[in-house]
XYZ file of C-alpha atoms in Angstrom:
587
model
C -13.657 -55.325 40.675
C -11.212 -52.492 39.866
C -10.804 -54.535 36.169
C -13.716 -52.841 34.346
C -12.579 -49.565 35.634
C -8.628 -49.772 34.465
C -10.396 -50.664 31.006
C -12.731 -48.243 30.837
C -9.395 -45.566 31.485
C -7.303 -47.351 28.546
C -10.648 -46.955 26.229
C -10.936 -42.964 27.121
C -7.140 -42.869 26.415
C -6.969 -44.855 23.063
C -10.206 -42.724 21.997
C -8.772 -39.263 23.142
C -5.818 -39.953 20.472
C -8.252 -39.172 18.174
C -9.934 -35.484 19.286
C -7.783 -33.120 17.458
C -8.252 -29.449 18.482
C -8.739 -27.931 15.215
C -7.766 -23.812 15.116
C -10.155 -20.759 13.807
C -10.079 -19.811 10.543
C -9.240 -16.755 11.830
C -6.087 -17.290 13.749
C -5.173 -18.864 10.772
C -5.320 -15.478 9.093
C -3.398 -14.219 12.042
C -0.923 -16.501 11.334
C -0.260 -15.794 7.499
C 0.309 -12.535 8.263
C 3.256 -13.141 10.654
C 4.604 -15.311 7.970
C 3.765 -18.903 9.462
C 3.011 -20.589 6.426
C 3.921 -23.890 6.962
C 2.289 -23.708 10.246
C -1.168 -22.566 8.567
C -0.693 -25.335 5.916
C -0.614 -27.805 8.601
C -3.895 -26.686 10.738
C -5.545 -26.287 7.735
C -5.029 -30.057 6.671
C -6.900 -30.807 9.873
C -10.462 -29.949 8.186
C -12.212 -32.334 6.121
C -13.583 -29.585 3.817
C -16.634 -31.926 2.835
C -17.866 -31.940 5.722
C -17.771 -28.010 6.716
C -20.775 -25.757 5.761
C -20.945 -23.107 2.758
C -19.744 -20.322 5.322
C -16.648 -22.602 6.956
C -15.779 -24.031 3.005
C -15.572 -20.563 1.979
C -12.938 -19.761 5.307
C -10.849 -22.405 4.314
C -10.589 -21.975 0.450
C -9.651 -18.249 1.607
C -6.869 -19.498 3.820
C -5.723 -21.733 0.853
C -5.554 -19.072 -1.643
C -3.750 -17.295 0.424
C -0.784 -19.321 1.000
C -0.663 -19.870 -2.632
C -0.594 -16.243 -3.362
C 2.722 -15.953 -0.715
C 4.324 -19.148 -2.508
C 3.426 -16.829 -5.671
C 1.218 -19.418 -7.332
C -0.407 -16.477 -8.586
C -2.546 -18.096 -10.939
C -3.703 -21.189 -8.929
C -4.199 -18.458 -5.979
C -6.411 -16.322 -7.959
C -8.700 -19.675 -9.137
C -8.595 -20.854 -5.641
C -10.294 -17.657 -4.271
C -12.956 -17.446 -7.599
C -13.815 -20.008 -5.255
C -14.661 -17.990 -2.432
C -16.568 -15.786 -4.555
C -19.111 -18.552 -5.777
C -19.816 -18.698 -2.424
C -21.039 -15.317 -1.721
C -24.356 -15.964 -0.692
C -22.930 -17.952 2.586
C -19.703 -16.546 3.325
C -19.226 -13.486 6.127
C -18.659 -10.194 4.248
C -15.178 -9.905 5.860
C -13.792 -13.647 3.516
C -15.500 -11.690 0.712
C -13.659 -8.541 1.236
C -10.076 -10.296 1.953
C -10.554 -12.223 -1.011
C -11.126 -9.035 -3.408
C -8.426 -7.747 -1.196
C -6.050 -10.209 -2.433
C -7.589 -10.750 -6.407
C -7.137 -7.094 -6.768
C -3.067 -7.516 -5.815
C -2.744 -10.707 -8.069
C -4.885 -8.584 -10.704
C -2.465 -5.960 -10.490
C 0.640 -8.246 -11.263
C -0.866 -10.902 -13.812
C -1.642 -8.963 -16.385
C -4.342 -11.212 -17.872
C -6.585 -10.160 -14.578
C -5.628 -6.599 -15.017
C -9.148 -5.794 -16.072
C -11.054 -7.261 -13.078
C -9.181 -5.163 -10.391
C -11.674 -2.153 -11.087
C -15.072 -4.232 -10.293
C -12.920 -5.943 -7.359
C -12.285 -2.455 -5.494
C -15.866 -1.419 -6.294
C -17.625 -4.497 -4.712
C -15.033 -4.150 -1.525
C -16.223 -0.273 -1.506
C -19.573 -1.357 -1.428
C -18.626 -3.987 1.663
C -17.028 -1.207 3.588
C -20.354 0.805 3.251
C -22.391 -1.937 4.626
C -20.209 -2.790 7.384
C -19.420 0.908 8.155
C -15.752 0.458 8.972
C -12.988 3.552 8.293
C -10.354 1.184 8.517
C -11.926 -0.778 5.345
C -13.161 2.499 3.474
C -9.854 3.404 3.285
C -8.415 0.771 2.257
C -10.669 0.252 -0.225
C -9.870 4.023 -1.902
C -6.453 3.902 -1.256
C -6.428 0.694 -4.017
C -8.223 3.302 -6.714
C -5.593 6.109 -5.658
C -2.578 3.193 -6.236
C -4.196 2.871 -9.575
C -4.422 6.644 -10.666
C -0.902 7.066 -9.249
C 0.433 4.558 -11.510
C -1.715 5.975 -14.420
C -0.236 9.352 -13.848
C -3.782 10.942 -13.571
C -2.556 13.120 -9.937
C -5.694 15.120 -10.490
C -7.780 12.103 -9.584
C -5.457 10.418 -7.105
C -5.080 13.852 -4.757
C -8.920 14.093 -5.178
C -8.613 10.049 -3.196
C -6.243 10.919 -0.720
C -8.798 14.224 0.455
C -11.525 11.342 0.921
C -9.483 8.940 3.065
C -8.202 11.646 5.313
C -11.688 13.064 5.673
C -12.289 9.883 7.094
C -8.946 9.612 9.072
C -9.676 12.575 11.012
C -13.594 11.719 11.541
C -12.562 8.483 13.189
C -9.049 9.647 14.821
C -6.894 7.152 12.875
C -3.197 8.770 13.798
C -1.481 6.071 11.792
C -3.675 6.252 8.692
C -2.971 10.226 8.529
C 0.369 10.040 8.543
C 0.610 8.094 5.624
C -2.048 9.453 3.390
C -0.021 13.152 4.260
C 2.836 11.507 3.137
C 1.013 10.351 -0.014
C -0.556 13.920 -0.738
C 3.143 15.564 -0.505
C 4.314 13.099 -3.151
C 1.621 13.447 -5.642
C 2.593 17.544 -5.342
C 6.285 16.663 -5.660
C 5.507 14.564 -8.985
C 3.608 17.168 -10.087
C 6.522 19.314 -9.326
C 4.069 21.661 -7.569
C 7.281 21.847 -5.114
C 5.443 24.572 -2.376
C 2.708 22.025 -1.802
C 5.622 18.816 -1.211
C 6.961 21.407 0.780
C 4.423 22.259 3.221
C 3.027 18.643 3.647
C 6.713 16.983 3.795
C 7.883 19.164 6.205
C 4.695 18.824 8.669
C 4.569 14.931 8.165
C 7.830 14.803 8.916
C 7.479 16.321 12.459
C 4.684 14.232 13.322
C 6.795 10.899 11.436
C 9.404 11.436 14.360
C 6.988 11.801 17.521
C 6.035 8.185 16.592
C 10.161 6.333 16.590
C 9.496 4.666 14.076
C 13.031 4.506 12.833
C 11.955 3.054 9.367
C 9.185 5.347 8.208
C 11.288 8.761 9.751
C 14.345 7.344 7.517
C 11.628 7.484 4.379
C 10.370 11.182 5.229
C 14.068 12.254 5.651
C 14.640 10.347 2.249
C 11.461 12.494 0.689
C 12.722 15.464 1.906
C 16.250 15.338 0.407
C 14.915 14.838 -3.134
C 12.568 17.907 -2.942
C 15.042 19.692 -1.524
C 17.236 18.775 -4.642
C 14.202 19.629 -6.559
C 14.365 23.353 -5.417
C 18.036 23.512 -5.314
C 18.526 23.554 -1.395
C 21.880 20.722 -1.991
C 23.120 21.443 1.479
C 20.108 21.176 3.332
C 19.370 17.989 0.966
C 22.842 16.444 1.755
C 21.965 16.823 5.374
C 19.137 15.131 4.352
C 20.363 12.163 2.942
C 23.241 11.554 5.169
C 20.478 10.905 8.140
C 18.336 8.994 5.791
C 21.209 6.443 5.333
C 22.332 6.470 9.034
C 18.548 5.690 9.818
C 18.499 2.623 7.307
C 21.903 1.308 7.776
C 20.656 1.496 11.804
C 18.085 -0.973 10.656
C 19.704 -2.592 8.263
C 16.863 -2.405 5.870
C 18.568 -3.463 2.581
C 15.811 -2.233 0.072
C 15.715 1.384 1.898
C 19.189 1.813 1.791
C 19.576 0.827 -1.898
C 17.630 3.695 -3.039
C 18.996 6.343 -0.195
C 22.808 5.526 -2.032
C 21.235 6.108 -5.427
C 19.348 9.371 -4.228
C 22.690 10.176 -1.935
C 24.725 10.145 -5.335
C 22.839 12.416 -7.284
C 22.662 14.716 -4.383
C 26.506 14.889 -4.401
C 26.809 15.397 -7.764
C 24.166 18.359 -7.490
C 27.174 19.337 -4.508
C 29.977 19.423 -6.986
C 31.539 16.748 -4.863
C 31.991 14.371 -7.717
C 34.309 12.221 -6.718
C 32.123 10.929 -3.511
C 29.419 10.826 -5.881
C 31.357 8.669 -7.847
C 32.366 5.964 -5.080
C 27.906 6.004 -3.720
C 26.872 5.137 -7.569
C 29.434 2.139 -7.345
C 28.186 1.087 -3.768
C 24.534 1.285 -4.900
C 25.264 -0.555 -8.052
C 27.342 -3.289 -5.927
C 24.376 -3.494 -3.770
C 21.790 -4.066 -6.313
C 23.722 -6.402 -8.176
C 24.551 -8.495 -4.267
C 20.548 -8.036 -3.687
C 19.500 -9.365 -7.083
C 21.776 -12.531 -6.631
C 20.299 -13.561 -3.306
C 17.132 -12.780 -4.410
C 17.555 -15.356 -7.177
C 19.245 -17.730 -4.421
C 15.887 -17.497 -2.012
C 13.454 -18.190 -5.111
C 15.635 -21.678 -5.453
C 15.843 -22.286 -2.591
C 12.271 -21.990 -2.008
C 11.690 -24.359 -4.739
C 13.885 -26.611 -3.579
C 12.174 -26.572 -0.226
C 9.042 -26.838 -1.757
C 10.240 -30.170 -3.375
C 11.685 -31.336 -0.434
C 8.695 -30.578 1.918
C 6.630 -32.901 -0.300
C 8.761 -35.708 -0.196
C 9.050 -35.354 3.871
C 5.011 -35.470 3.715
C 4.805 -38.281 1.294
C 7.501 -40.369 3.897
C 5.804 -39.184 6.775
C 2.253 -40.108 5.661
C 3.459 -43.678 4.656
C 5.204 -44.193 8.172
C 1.867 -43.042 9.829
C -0.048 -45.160 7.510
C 2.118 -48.461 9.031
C 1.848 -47.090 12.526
C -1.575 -47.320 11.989
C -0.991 -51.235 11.050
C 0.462 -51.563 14.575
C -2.383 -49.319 16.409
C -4.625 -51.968 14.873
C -3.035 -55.202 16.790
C -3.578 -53.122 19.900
C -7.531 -52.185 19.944
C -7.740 -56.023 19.012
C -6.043 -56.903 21.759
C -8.196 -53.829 24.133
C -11.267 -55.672 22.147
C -10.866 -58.696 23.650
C -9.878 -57.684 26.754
C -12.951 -55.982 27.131
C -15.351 -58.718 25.816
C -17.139 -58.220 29.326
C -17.914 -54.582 28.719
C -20.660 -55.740 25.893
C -21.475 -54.882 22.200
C -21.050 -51.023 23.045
C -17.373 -51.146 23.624
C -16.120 -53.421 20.498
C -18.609 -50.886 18.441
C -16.847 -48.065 19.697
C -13.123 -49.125 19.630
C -13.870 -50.955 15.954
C -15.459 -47.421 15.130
C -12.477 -44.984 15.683
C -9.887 -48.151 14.498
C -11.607 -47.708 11.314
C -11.663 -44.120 10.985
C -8.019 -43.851 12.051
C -7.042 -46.127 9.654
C -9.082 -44.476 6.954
C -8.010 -41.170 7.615
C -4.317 -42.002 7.067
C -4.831 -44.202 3.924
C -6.817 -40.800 2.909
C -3.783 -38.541 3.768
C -0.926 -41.053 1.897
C -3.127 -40.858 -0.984
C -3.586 -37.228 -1.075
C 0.305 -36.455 -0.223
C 1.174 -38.489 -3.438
C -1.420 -36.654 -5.194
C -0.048 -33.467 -3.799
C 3.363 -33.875 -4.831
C 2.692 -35.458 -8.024
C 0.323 -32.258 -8.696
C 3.508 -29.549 -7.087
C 5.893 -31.378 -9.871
C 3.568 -30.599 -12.852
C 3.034 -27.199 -11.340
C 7.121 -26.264 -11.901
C 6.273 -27.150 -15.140
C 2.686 -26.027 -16.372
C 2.088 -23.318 -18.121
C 0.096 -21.389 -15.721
C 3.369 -20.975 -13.356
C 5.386 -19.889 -16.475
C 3.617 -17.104 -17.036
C 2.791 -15.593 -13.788
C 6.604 -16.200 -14.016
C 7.731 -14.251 -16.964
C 5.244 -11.651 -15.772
C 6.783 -10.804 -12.872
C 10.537 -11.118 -14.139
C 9.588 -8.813 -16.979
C 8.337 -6.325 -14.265
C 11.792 -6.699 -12.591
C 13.481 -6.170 -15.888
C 11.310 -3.158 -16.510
C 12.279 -1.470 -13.274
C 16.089 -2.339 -13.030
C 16.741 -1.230 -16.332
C 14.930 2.247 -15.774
C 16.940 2.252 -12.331
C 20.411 1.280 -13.687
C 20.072 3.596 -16.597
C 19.451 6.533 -14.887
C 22.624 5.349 -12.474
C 24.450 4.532 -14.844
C 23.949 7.345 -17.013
C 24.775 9.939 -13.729
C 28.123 7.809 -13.553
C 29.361 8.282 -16.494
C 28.565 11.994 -16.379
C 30.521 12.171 -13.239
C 33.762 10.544 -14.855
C 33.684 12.931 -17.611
C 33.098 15.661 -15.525
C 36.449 14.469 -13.414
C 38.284 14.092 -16.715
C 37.013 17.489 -17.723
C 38.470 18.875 -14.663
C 41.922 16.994 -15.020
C 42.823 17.649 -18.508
C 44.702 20.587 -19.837
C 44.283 20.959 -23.685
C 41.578 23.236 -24.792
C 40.598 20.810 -27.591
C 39.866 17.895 -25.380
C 38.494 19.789 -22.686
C 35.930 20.996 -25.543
C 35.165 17.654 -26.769
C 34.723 16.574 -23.256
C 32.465 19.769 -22.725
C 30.425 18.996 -25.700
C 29.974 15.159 -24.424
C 29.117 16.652 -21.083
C 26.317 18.447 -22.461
C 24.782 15.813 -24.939
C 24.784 13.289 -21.903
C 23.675 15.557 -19.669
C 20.224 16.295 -21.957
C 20.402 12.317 -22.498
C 19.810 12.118 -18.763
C 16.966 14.341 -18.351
C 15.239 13.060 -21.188
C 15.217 9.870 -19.049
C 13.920 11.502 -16.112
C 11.337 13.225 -17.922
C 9.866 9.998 -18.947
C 8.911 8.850 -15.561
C 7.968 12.307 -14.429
C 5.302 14.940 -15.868
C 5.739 17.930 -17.145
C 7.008 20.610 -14.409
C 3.523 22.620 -12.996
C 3.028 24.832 -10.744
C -0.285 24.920 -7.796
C -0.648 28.624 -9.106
C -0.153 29.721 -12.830
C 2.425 32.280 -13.939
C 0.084 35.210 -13.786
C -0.994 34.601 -9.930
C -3.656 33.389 -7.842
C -6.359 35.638 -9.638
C -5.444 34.140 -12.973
C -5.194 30.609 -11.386
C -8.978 31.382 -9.192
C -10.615 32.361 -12.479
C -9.767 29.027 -14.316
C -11.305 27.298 -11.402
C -14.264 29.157 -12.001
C -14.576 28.097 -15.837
C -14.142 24.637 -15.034
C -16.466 24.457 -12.726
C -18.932 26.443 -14.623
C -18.370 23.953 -17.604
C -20.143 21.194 -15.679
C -23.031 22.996 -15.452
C -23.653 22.292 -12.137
C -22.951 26.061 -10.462
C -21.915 29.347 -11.682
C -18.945 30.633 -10.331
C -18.022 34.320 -10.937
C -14.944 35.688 -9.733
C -14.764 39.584 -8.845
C -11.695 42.104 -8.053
C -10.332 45.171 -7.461
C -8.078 47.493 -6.034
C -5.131 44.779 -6.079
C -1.884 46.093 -6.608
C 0.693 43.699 -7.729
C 1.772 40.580 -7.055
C 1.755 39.002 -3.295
C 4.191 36.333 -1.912
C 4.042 33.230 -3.345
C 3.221 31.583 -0.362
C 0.847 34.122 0.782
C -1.445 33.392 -2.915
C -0.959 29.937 -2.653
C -2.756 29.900 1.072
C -5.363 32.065 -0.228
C -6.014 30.271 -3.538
C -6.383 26.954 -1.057
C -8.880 28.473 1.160
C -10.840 29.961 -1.847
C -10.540 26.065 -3.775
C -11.891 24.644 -0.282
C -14.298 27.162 0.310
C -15.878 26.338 -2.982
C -15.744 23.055 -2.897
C -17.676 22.721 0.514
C -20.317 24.883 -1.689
C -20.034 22.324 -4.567
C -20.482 18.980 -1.560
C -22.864 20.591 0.528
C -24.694 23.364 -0.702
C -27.028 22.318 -3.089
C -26.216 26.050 -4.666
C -26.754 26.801 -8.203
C -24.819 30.410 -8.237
C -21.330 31.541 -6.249
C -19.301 34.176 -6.225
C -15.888 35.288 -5.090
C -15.315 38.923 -4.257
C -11.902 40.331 -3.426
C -10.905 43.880 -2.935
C -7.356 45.073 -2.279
C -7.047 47.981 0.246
C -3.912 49.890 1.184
C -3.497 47.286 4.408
C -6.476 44.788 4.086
C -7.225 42.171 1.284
C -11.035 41.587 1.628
C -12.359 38.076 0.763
C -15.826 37.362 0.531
C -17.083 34.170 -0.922
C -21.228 33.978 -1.330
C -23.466 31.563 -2.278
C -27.268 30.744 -2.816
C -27.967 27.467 -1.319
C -29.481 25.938 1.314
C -27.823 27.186 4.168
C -26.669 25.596 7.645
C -25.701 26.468 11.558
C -22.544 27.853 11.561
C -22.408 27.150 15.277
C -22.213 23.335 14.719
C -20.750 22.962 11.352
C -17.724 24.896 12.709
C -17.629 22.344 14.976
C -18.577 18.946 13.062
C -18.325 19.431 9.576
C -17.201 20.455 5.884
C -13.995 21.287 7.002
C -14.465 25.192 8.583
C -12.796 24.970 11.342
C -9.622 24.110 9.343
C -9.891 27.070 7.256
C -10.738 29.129 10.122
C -7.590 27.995 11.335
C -5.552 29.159 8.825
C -6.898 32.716 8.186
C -5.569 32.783 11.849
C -2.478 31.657 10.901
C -2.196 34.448 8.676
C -3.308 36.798 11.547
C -6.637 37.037 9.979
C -10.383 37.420 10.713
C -12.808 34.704 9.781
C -16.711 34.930 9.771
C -19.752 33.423 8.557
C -23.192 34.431 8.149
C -25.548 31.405 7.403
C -29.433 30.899 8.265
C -31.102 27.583 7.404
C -34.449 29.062 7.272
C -33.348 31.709 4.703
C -30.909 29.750 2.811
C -27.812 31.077 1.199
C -24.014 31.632 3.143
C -21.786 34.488 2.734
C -18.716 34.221 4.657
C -16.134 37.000 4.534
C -12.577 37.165 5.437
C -9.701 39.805 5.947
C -6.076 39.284 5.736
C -3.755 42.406 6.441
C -1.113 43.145 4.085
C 2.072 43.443 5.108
């Protein structure tokens, strides 16, 4: 009697071999982003994409795209997730925004997508709206600030980095400020605006090192030593560098370091300490050349494993296909066995016998299709030029890097041999070399930097407010007028750069938030007060809770204080119109 029972446990057995627990599309995102691609590859194989809905097919062509785009299969990546996008009407709006997320990279490097990465960053805008999350909003600018910062248009790209921390501090995000601070001081450092880099390196920088993170204080410290080159601070930037590199060596962080020795050179040189200059230009060349090789070595290598992975497959998927064989002698043997069970059980073992079988004759065949279809990829066209794309990228930036090293070198040997040799006429000829090389080498520069400008033009603050004014009054939106008197002389430069940013703020909360067709900026220089007041006609708010909630007040406020001034503002909603006035003594 305890026959039918034993069988019935072997049948639950055999069949259990056959639930697979298949993982979340999710945690297979999860997973590519901790670098588990082979891992992903495999639990994705699990799905029989047939047989998934619109919303799940669109999941796992998302997942698929994306481990093409790490193998950089650029190409095939980008066609893979055109897929996603054809089903936009099913998928979640988070596939929808990963896979712009990742187009708009691949757009960014192929250059025959380069023209769809604007429309890409618009429609994941638009998704951020809907969904109403910071996070995404600024991601989503930050990928139209990358692009102005590689067109050179600063202008533009400082006006994105005031958006996404507007919506950093409305929401709290610590980490997201940090970096977009960072950001701001860079765009004022390549705009050689080197007050600005100043103020927003050296704050960043103090917040950078409350968090540890050894990396990201190392890249601060490494900011900070070029603008202090910039300005001609060399000792403070040699201090500087020399923690940069102990940060980065700390970590070993190859990529890091390489630059630091490059930057850590030309500080030197700046030092008059040529020879040490002379011996980090050799070390960062050594290293670039040592990086470059085994950078080479892990693309064939990757390839290679590649090759070998799909012959592993192919042999495994046979061997499972003849296990299967085997299985099959054993549910004929549990079929007869269990003749006395009735119809239901031979139906049930004869159904998942089939399906097993099925499923691996399905897998050998697509394995051989796989591999056959990876071997014509190392060939096809597609491959070759997502290939020569990104090489000639490489090329592009190690020949601006090593000329510009290179270049410094050489400048640094003659200025040894300049110092070593006696005769007048050689020293000369060396002197006149010096000189040509030396202009040879800022020509360089000058190519991948802008002209030198300045927050504040050569005539002051005044000069710099009224230009403001006529370029705001060229839009046609409001008249600015700008009115002074009693001003005598020039102030600090610091002191008329904080006052030209509080005016530039002040008017540009009018511009947001306003609605005011006519402003005006009065200052009046007494013997001990500067008097500030900035008027307008629009529609008028509370100051109580907009110094508390909004358009950026309490900021300003803030600094007038710092300056040891007096801030106030007279507002009604029901009479419309602001005038808020401020005092700064003058010391």
């Amino acid at each position: 009697m305890r026959f039918p029972l034993l069988l019935l446990t072997l049948l639950w057995s055999c069949t259990s071999l056959f639930a697979q627990e298949l993982v979340p599309f999710n945690d297979m995102l999860t997973m590519l982003d901790k670098g588990e691609i082979a891992k992903t590859k495999l639990a994705l194989e699990q799905y029989d994409f047939s047989s998934l809905s619109k919303e799940d097919q669109a999941s796992y062509l998302l997942n698929e795209g994306i481990i093409e785009y790490k193998e950089n299969d650029f190409v095939v990546a980008y066609k893979t997730l055109l897929k996603v996008k054809n089903l936009k009407n099913f998928a979640r709006k988070m596939v929808i925004y990963n896979a712009n997320d990742y187009m708009i990279d691949i757009a960014n490097a192929v250059f025959e997508y380069s023209t769809a990465a604007p429309s890409l960053i618009e429609e994941n805008c638009n998704i951020a709206e809907e969904l109403n999350d910071p996070k995404l909003k600024i991601d989503c600018i930050f990928n139209s600030f990358y692009s102005e910062l590689v067109g050179e248009d600063y202008q533009l790209a400082l006006k994105y980095n005031y958006q996404m921390q507007r919506i950093a501090e409305e929401n709290d995000l610590q980490k997201e400020l940090l970096d977009i601070e960072n950001n701001m001081g860079t765009i004022h450092y390549f705009q050689g605006r080197n007050d600005s880099a100043l103020f927003y390196f050296e704050r960043n920088l103090k917040r950078s090192r409350k968090t540890k993170d050894t990396l990201s204080i190392a890249q601060r410290v490494n900011n900070m030593a070029m603008l202090k080159t910039a300005i001609g601070e060399y000792p403070a930037a040699l201090d500087n560098i020399n923690e940069a590199e102990e940060l980065a060596r700390s970590q070993s962080d190859h990529q890091l370091l390489l630059t630091i020795l490059r930057n850590k050179a030309d500080i030197l040189t700046y030092n008059q300490k040529f020879e040490a200059a002379t011996d980090f230009y050799y070390q960062h060349l050594d290293m670039n050349d040592t990086l470059s090789a085994s950078q080479n070595a892990q693309q064939l290598n990757e390839l290679q494993t590649k090759y070998e992975t799909a012959e592993k497959e192919l042999l495994n998927a046979e061997l499972e296909a003849e296990n299967s064989k085997s299985e099959s002698r054993i549910y004929m043997l549990l079929f007869l066995l269990t003749m006395a069970l009735g119809t239901a059980g031979y139906f049930l073992l004869n159904f998942y016998k089939t399906k097993k079988i099925m499923v691996a004759r399905k897998l050998a065949q697509e394995q051989k299709e796989l591999k056959l279809m990876r071997d014509q990829e190392l060939a096809s066209i597609d491959a070759m030029i997502a290939g020569q794309e990104k090489e000639r990228l490489k090329i592009a930036s190690d020949l601006h890097d090593d000329l510009g090293s290179s270049l410094t070198a050489i400048r640094v040997s003659i200025e040894n041999v300049k110092e070593r040799t006696l005769d007048n006429d050689s020293r000369s000829i060396l002197e006149n070399a010096h000189h040509i090389l030396n202009d040879t080498y800022l020509k360089v520069r000058t190519l991948s930097h802008t002209q030198n400008s300045r927050v504040l033009s050569e005539d002051g603050w005044i000069s710099s407010l009224k230009d403001l004014a006529h370029k705001i009054n060229k839009s046609g939106d409001l008249d600015v007028e700008v009115i002074h008197s009693g001003l005598k002389g020039r102030l600090s430069n610091s002191t008329e750069l904080y006052l030209f940013r509080i005016i530039q703020e002040l008017i540009n909360n009018i511009m947001k938030h306003a609605h005011a067709t006519e402003a005006s900026i009065n200052i009046t220089g007494y013997d001990n007060i500067l008097d500030i007041m900035v008027e307008d006609n629009g529609k008028g708010f509370d100051p109580n809770k907009v110094l508390k909630n909004g358009m950026g007040l309490d900021n300003i406020k803030k600094r007038v204080n710092d300056m040891n001034g007096t801030f106030t503002v007279d507002s009604n909603i029901e009479k419309g119109g602001c005038t808020i006035s401020i005092e700064i003594p003058l010391v």
